[in-house]
Short mmCIF file of C-alpha atoms in Angstrom, two decimals:
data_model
loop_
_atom_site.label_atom_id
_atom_site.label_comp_id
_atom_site.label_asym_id
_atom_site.label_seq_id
_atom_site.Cartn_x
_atom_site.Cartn_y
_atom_site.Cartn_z
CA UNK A 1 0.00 0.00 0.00
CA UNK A 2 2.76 2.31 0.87
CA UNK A 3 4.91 1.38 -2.14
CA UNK A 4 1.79 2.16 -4.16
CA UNK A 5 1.15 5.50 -2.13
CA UNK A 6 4.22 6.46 -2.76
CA UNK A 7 4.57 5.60 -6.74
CA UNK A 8 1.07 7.42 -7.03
CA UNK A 9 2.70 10.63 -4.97
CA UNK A 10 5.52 10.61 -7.00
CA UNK A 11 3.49 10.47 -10.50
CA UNK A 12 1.00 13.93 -8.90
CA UNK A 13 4.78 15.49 -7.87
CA UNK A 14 6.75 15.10 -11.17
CA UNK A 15 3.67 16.97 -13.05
CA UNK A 16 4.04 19.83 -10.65
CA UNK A 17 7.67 19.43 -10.59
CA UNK A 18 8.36 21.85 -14.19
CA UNK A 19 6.21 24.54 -12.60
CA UNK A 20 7.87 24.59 -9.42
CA UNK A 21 11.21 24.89 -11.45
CA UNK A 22 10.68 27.45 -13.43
CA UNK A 23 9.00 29.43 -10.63
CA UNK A 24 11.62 28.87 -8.42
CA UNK A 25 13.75 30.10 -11.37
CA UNK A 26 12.82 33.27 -11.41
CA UNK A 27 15.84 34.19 -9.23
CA UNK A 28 19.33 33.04 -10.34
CA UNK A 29 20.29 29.88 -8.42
CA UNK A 30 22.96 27.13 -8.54
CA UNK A 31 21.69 23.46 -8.57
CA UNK A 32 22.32 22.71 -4.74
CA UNK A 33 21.10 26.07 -3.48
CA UNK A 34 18.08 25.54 -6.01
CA UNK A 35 17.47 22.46 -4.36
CA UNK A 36 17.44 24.23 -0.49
CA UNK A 37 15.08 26.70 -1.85
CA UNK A 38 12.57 24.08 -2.86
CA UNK A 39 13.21 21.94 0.38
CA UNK A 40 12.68 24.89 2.36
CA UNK A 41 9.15 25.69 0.83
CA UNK A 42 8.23 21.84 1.43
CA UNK A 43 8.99 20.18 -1.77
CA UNK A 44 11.99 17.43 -1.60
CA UNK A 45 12.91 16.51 -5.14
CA UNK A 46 15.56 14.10 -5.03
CA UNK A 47 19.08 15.24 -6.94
CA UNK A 48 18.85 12.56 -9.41
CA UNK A 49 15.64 14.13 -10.73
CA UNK A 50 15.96 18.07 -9.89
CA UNK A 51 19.32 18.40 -11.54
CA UNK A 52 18.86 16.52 -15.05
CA UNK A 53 15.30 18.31 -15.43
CA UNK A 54 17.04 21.58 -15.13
CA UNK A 55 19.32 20.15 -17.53
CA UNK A 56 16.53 19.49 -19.75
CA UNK A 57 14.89 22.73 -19.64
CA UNK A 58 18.03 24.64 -20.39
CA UNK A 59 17.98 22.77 -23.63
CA UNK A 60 14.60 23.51 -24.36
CA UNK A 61 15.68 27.08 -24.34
CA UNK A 62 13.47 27.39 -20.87
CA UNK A 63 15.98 28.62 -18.54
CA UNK A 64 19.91 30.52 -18.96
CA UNK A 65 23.30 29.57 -17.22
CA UNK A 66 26.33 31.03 -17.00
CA UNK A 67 29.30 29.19 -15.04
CA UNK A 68 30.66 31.39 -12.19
CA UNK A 69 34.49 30.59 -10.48
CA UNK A 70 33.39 30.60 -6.44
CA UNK A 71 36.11 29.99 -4.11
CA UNK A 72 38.31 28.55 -6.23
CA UNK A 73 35.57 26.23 -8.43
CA UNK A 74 32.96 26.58 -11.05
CA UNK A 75 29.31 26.74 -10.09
CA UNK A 76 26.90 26.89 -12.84
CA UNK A 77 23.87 29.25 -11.75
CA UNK A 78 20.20 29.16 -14.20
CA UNK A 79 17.62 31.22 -13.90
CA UNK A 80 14.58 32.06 -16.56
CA UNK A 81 15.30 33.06 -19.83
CA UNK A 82 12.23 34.95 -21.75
CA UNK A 83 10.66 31.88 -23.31
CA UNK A 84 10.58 30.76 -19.76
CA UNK A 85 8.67 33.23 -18.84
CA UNK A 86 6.28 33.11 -21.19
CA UNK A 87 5.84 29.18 -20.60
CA UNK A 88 5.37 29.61 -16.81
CA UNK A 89 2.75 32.54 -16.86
CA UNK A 90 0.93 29.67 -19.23
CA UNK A 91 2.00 26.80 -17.34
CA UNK A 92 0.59 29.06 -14.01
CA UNK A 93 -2.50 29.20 -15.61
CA UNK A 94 -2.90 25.74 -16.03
CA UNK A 95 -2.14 25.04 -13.01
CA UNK A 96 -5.11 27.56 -11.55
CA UNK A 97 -7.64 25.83 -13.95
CA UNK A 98 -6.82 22.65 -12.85
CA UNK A 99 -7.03 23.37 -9.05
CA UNK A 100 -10.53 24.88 -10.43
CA UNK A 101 -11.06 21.80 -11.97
CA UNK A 102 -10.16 19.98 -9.58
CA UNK A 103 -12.14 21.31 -6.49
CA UNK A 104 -15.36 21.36 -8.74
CA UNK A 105 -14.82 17.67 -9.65
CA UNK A 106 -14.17 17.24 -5.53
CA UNK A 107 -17.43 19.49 -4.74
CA UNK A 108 -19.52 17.28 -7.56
CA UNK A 109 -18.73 14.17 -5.55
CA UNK A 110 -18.75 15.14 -1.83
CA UNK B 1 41.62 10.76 -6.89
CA UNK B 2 39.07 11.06 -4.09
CA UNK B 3 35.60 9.42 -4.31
CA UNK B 4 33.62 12.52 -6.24
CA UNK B 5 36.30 12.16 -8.69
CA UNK B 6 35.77 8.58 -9.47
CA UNK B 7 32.14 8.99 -9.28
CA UNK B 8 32.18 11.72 -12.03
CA UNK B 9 34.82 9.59 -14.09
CA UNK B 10 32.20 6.85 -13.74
CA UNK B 11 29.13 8.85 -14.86
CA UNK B 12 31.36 10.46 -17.60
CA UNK B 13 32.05 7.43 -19.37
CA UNK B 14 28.70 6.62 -20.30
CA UNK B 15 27.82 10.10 -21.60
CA UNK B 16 27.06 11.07 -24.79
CA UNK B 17 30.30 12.67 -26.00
CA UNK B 18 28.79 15.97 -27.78
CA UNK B 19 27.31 17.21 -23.80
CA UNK B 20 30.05 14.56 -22.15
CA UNK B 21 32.23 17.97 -20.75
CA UNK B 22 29.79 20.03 -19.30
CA UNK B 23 27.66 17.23 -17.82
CA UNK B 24 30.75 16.43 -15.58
CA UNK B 25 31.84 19.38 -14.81
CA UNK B 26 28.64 20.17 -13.83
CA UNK B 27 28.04 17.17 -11.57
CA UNK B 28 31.29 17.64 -10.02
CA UNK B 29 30.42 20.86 -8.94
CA UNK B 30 26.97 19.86 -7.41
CA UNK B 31 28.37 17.39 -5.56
CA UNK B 32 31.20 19.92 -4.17
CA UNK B 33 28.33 22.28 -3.33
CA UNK B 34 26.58 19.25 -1.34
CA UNK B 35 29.97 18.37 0.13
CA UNK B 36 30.61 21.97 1.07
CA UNK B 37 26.89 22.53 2.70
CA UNK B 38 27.65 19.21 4.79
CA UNK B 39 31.01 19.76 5.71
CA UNK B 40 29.95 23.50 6.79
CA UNK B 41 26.59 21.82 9.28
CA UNK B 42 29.13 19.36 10.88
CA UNK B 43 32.18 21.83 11.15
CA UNK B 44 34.71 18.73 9.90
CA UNK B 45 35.51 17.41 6.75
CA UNK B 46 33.15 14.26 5.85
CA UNK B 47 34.15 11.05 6.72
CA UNK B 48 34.32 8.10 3.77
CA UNK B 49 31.33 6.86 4.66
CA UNK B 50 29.62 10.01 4.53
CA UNK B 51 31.05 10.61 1.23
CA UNK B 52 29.36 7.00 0.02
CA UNK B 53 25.89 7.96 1.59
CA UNK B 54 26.15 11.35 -0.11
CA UNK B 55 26.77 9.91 -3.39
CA UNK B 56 24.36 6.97 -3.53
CA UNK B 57 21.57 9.57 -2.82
CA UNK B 58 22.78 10.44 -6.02
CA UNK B 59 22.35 7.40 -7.46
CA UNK B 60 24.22 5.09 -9.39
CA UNK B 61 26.51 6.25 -12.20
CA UNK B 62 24.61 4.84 -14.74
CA UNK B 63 21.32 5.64 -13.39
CA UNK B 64 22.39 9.16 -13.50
CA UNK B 65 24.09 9.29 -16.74
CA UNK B 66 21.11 8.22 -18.37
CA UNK B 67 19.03 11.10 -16.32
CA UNK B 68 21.43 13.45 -18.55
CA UNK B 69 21.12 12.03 -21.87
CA UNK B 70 18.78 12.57 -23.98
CA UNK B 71 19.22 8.77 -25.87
CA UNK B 72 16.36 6.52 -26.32
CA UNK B 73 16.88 2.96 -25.95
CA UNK B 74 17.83 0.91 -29.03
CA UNK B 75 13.87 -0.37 -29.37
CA UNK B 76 11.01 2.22 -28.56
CA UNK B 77 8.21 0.90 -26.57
CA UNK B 78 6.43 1.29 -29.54
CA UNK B 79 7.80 -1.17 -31.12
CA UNK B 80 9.20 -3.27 -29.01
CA UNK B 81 6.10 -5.81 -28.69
CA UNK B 82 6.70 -6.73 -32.55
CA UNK B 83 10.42 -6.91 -31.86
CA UNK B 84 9.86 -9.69 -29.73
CA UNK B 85 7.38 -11.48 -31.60
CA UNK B 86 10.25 -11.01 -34.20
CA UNK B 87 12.81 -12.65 -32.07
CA UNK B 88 10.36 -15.05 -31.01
CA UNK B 89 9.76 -16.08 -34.91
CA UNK B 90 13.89 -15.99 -35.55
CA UNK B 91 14.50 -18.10 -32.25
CA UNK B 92 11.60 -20.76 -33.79
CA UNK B 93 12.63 -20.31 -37.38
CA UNK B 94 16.23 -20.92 -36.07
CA UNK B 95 16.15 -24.14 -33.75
CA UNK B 96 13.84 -25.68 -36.13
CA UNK B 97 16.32 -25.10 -39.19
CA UNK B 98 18.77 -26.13 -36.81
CA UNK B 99 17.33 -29.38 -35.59
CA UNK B 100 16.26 -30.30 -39.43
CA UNK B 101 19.92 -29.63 -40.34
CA UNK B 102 21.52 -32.19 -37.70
CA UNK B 103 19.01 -34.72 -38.52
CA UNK B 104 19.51 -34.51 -42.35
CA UNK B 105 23.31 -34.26 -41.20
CA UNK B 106 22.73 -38.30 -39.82
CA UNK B 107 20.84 -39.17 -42.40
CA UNK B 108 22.56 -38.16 -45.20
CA UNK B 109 25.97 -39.98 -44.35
CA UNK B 110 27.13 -37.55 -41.98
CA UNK B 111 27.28 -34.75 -45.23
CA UNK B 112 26.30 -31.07 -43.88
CA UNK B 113 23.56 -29.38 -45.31
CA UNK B 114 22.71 -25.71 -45.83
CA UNK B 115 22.81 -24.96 -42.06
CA UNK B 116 26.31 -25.29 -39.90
CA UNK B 117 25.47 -28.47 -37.95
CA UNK B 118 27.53 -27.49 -34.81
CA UNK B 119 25.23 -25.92 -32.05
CA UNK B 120 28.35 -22.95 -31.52
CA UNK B 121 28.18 -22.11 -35.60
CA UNK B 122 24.17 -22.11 -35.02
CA UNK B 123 24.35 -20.39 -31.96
CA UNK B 124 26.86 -17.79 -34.03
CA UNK B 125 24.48 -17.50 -37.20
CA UNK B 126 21.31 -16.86 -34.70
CA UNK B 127 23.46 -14.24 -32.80
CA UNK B 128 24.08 -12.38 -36.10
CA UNK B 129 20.34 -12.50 -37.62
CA UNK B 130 19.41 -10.99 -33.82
CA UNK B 131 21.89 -8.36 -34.58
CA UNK B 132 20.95 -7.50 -38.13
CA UNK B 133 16.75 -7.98 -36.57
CA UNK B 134 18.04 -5.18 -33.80
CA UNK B 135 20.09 -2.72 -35.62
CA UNK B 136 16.86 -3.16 -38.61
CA UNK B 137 14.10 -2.05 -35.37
CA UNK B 138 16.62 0.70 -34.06
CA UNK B 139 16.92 1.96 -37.51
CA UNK B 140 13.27 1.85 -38.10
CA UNK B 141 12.73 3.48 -34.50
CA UNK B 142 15.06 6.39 -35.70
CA UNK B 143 12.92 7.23 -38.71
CA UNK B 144 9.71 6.80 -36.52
CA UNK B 145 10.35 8.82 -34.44
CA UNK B 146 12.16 11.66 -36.98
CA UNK B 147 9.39 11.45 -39.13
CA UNK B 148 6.68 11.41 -36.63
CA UNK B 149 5.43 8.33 -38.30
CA UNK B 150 3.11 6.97 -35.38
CA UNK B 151 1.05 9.95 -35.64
CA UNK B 152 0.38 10.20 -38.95
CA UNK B 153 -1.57 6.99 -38.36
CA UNK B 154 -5.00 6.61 -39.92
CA UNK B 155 -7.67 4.93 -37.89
CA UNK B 156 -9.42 4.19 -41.38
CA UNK B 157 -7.02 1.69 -41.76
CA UNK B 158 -7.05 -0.06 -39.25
CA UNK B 159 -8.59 -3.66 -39.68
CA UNK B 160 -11.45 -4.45 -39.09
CA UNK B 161 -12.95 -5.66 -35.54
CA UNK B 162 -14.41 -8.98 -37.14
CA UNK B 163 -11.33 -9.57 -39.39
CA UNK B 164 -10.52 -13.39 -39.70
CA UNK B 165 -7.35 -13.58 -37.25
CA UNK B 166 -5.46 -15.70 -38.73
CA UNK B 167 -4.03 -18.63 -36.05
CA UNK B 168 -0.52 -18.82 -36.52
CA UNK B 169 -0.25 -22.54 -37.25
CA UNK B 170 -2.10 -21.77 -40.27
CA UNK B 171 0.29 -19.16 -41.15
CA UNK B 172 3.07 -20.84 -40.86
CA UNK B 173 1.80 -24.10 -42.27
CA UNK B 174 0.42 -22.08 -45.17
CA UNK B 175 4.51 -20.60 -45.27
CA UNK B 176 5.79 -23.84 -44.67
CA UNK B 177 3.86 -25.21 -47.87
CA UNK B 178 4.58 -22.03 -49.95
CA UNK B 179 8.15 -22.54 -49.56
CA UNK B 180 8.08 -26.13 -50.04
CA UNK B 181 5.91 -25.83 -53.54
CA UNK B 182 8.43 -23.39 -54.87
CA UNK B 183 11.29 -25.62 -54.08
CA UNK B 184 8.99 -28.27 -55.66
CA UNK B 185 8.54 -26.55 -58.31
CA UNK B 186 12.24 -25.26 -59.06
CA UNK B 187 13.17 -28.66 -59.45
CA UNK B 188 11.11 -29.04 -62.43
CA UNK B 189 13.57 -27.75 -64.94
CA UNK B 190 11.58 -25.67 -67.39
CA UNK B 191 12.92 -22.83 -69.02
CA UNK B 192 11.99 -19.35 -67.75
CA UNK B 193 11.15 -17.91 -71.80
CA UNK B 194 8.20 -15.99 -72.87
CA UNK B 195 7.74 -18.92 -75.09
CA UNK B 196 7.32 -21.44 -72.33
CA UNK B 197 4.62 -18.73 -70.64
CA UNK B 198 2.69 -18.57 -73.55
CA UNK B 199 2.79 -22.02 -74.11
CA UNK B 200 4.55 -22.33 -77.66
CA UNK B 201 6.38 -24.87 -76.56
CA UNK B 202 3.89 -27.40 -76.57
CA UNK B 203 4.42 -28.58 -73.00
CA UNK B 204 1.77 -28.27 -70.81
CA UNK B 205 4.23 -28.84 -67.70
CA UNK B 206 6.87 -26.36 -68.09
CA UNK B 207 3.79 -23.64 -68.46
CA UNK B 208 1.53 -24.65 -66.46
CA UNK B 209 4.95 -24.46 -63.68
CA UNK B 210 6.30 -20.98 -64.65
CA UNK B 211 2.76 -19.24 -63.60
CA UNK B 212 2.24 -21.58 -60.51
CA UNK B 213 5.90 -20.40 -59.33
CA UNK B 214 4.79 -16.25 -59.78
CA UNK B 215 1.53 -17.50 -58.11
CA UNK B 216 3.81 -18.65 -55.32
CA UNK B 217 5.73 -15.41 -55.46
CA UNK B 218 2.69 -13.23 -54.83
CA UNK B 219 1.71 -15.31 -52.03
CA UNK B 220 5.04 -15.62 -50.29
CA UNK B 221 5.04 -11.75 -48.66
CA UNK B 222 1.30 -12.74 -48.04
CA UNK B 223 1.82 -14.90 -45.41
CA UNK B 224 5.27 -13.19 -44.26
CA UNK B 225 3.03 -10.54 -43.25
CA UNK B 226 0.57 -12.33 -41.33
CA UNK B 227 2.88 -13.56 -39.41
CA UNK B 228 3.61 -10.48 -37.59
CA UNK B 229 0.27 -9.06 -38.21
CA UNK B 230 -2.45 -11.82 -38.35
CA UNK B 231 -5.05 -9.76 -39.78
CA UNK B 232 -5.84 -10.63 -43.34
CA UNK B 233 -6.31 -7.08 -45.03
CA UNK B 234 -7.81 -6.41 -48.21
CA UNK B 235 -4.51 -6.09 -50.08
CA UNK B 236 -3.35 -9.50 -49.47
CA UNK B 237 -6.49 -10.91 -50.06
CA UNK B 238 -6.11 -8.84 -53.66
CA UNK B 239 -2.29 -10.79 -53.66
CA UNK B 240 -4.13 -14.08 -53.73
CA UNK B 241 -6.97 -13.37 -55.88
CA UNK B 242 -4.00 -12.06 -58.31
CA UNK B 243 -2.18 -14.68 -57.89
CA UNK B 244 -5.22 -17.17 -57.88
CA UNK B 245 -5.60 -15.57 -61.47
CA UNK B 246 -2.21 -15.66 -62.89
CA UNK B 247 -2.67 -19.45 -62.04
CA UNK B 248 -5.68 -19.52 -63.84
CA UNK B 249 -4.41 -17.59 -66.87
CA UNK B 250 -1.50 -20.27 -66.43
CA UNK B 251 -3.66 -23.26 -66.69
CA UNK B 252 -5.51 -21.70 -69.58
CA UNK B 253 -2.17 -21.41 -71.68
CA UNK B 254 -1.36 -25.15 -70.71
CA UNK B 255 -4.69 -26.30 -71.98
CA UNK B 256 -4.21 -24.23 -74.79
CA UNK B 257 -1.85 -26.97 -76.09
CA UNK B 258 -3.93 -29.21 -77.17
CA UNK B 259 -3.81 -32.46 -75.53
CA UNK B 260 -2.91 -34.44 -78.93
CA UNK B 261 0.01 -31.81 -79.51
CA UNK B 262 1.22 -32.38 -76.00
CA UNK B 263 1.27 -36.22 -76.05
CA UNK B 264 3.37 -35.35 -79.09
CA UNK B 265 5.56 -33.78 -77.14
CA UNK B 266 5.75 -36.04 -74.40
CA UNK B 267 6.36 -38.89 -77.15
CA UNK B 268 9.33 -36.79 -78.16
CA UNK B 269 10.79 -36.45 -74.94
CA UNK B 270 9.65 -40.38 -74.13
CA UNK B 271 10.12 -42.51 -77.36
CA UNK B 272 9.77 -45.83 -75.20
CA UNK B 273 6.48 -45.34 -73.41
CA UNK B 274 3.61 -45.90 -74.82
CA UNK B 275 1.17 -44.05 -72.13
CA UNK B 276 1.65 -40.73 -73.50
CA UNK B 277 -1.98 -40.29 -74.64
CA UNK B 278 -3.26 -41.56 -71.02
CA UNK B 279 -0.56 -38.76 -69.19
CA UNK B 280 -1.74 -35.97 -71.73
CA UNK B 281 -5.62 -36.97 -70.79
CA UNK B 282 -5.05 -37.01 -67.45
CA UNK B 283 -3.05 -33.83 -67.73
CA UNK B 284 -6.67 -31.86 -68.71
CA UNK B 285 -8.52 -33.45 -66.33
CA UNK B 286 -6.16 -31.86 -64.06
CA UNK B 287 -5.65 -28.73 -65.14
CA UNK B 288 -9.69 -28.64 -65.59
CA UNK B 289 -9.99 -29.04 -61.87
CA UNK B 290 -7.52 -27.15 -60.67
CA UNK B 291 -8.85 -24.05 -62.89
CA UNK B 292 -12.12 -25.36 -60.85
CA UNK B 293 -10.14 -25.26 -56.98
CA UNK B 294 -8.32 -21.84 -58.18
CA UNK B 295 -11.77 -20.06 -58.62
CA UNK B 296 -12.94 -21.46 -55.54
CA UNK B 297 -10.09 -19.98 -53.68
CA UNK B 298 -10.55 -16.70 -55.50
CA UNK B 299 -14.06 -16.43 -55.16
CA UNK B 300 -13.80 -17.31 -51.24
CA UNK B 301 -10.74 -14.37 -51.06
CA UNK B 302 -13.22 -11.93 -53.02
CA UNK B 303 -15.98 -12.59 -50.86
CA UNK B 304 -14.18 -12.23 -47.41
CA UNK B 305 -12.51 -9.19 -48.34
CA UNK B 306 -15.84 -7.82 -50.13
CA UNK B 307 -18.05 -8.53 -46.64
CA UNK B 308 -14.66 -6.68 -45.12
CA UNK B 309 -13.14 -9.51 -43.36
#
C-alpha cells in the first residue's frame, strides 16, 4: 500500500515538478542552493531528478546559465530566460484551472 | 583521486560525447556544493562513509548518466512488442532449421547441409540474424520517431474488428507449404522464356509451372506478413486473388496446347512409353480441376474481403 502510495505521490509530484522549477527560477540559483530553496518551501525533489530536469529545460531554451568561479571552483547558476517566462505565466495558468477543476470535480462528488 | 572524482569519471564514461564535458563538470560541482553545505553543518571534513551515503543519494553512475542524456533505448516501446514477436519467430525459425539440419546431417551420411550443424556455428548464425533484426528495429525506430510516423496513423485503416485472425499454425503451415511448392517446383527444370509462358512450346508442364511459381511469389510476402500481423487485409487478399488468377491464366495457356500436340511432345521427350496419350488426358482433367479449386479460392478471397473480413 505504501509502495503504491508512494509511486502514485511521485506520479502527482513530477507533473508539478516543471512549474515549481521554473518558478523557483525566477531568481538566479545554482543546482544545490536551487534544491534548499525548494526543500525549504516543502517540496523534496531528489538530486537525481531536480538536476537533469534543469538540464533538460536549459535545452529547451526554458531557462539561462552562465558558469561562475566561487572559491576557487565553477558553479553553474540558471535562472529564466524569456521563453521561460512566457511558458510559466501559461504553465501558471494551467495550473489555476486545474485546481478549479479539480475542487469542482471534488465538490460534484462530496 | 578522491571518491567525487571517481564517481564523475564513472558517470562520464557513459555520456554522450557531444554534452560529455559540461555534464561532468557540472556534476562535479553539485556534488562539491553538497559536500561543502555538509562539511559546513558538521564543522569537519566528511568522513568516507559520509562521502558513500552522499553519493548513492545520487544514485548510481549509470542511473544518472542516463538522467542526462537525452538517448532513447535501441527499441522504442512502440515497437518493441513486434520486436519480440520477431525474435520469437527468428529463435523458432532458427532451432527448427537447426534441428532439421543435424538430422539430415545423420541421415545423409554424416554430409552437412545448408545450415552449420555445430550448435556454436548455429548459436553464431542466430546471434548475427538478432543483430541484423536489432540494428533493422533501431533503424526503423530512428525514422519513426524523426518522421513522426506513429502519428500520422490513420484509424481508417485499421482492420477491421471482425477480421478473420489468422491462427498462426495456419500461417506458418500455409509458409511452410509455400516454400516447399516453390522448391517443388524449381526442381522441375523448365525454361523461364516468354515462349514457355505462352505455351509455344507445346508442354503443358513447363507452363503450367512458370505461372504456378509467380503465383507462389505473390503469395510468399502474403503470409510473411501475417505472421507479424495476423489480420488478413484487403490487399493480401487482392495478392491471392491475383495470384489465384495468374494461375488460372496459367492453366488456360497449358490447356491451350492441345492435348494431342502435348502427347506429341511427351512422345518426343519419351520414345519408349507408350502411355503418352493416357498422361496428356489425365493432364486436362487436371488442369480442368484445378482451374475449378483456383476459382474457388478466388471467389472465397473476393468474398471475405468484399463482406470486409
Amino acid at each position: 500500500m505504501t509502495e503504491r502510495l508512494d509511486a502514485l505521490r511521485g506520479e502527482l509530484r513530477r507533473g508539478a515538478l516543471t512549474l515549481a522549477v521554473l518558478a523557483a527560477l525566477r531568481g538566479e540559483h545554482y543546482g544545490y542552493s536551487l534544491r534548499r530553496q525548494l526543500l525549504d518551501a516543502g517540496l523534496d525533489i531528489e538530486e537525481g531528478t531536480l538536476y537533469p530536469l534543469i538540464r533538460r529545460l536549459e535545452t529547451q531554451g526554458l531557462l539561462e546559465s552562465r558558469w561562475e568561479a566561487v572559491d576557487g571552483r565553477n558553479r553553474r547558476y540558471y535562472r529564466l530566460s524569456p521563453a521561460g517566462r512566457e511558458t510559466l505565466a501559461a504553465l501558471r495558468m494551467e495550473w489555476t484551472q486545474l485546481l478549479q477543476v479539480m475542487q469542482r470535480i471534488e465538490g460534484d462528488s462530496a | 583521486m578522491n571518491w567525487i572524482d571517481r564517481y564523475v569519471r564513472q558517470i562520464e564514461s557513459c555520456l554522450p560525447d557531444r554534452a560529455r564535458a559540461d555534464t561532468a563538470a557540472e556534476i562535479r560541482s553539485l556534488l562539491q556544493d553538497s559536500v561543502c553545505a555538509q562539511e559546513s553543518a558538521l564543522g569537519r571534513p566528511l568522513r568516507d562513509e559520509e562521502t558513500f551515503a552522499l553519493l548513492k543519494a545520487f544514485g548510481h553512475p549509470l542511473t544518472v548518466a542516463a538522467a542526462y542524456s537525452d538517448q532513447g533505448p535501441l527499441v522504442s516501446t512502440a515497437l518493441y512488442p513486434i520486436y519480440r514477436l520477431s525474435l520469437r519467430y527468428l529463435a523458432t525459425v532458427l532451432v527448427a532449421a537447426w534441428i532439421v539440419s543435424v538430422v539430415g546431417f545423420y541421415l545423409n551420411d554424416r554430409q552437412p547441409l545448408w545450415l552449420a550443424v555445430g550448435f556454436w556455428d548455429a548459436w553464431q548464425l542466430g546471434m548475427f540474424y538478432t543483430g541484423v533484426l536489432t540494428l533493422g528495429f533501431h533503424l526503423a525506430d530512428q525514422s519513426l520517431r524523426r518522421y513522426d510516423l506513429l502519428s500520422r496513423w490513420d484509424p481508417a485503416r485499421l482492420p477491421p474488428a471482425a477480421a478473420e485472425r489468422a491462427p498462426l499454425l495456419d500461417t506458418a503451415t500455409a509458409l511452410f507449404f509455400c516454400l516447399a511448392w516453390f522448391v517443388a517446383l524449381s526442381q522441375v527444370a523448365a525454361t523461364h522464356s516468354l515462349d514457355t509462358l505462352l505455351g509455344r512450346t507445346d508442354n503443358r508442364l513447363d507452363t503450367f509451372v512458370l505461372w504456378l511459381k509467380l503465383q507462389v511469389l505473390l503469395a510468399l510476402p502474403v503470409y510473411v506478413v501475417l505472421l507479424v500481423q495476423p489480420h488478413w487485409r484487403r490487399w493480401q487478399r487482392a495478392l491471392i486473388i491475383v495470384g489465384d488468377a495468374l494461375a488460372v491464366i496459367g492453366a488456360g495457356f497449358a490447356l491451350s496446347i492441345g492435348t494431342d500436340r502435348f502427347a506429341a511432345q511427351l512422345q518426343v521427350l519419351h520414345p519408349q512409353s507408350d502411355s503418352v496419350q493416357r498422361v496428356a488426358m489425365v493432364s486436362t482433367l487436371i488442369l480442368v480441376v484445378w482451374i475449378g479449386g483456383l476459382i474457388l479460392d478466388a471467389a472465397n478471397h473476393g468474398r471475405q474481403a468484399w463482406s470486409g473480413r
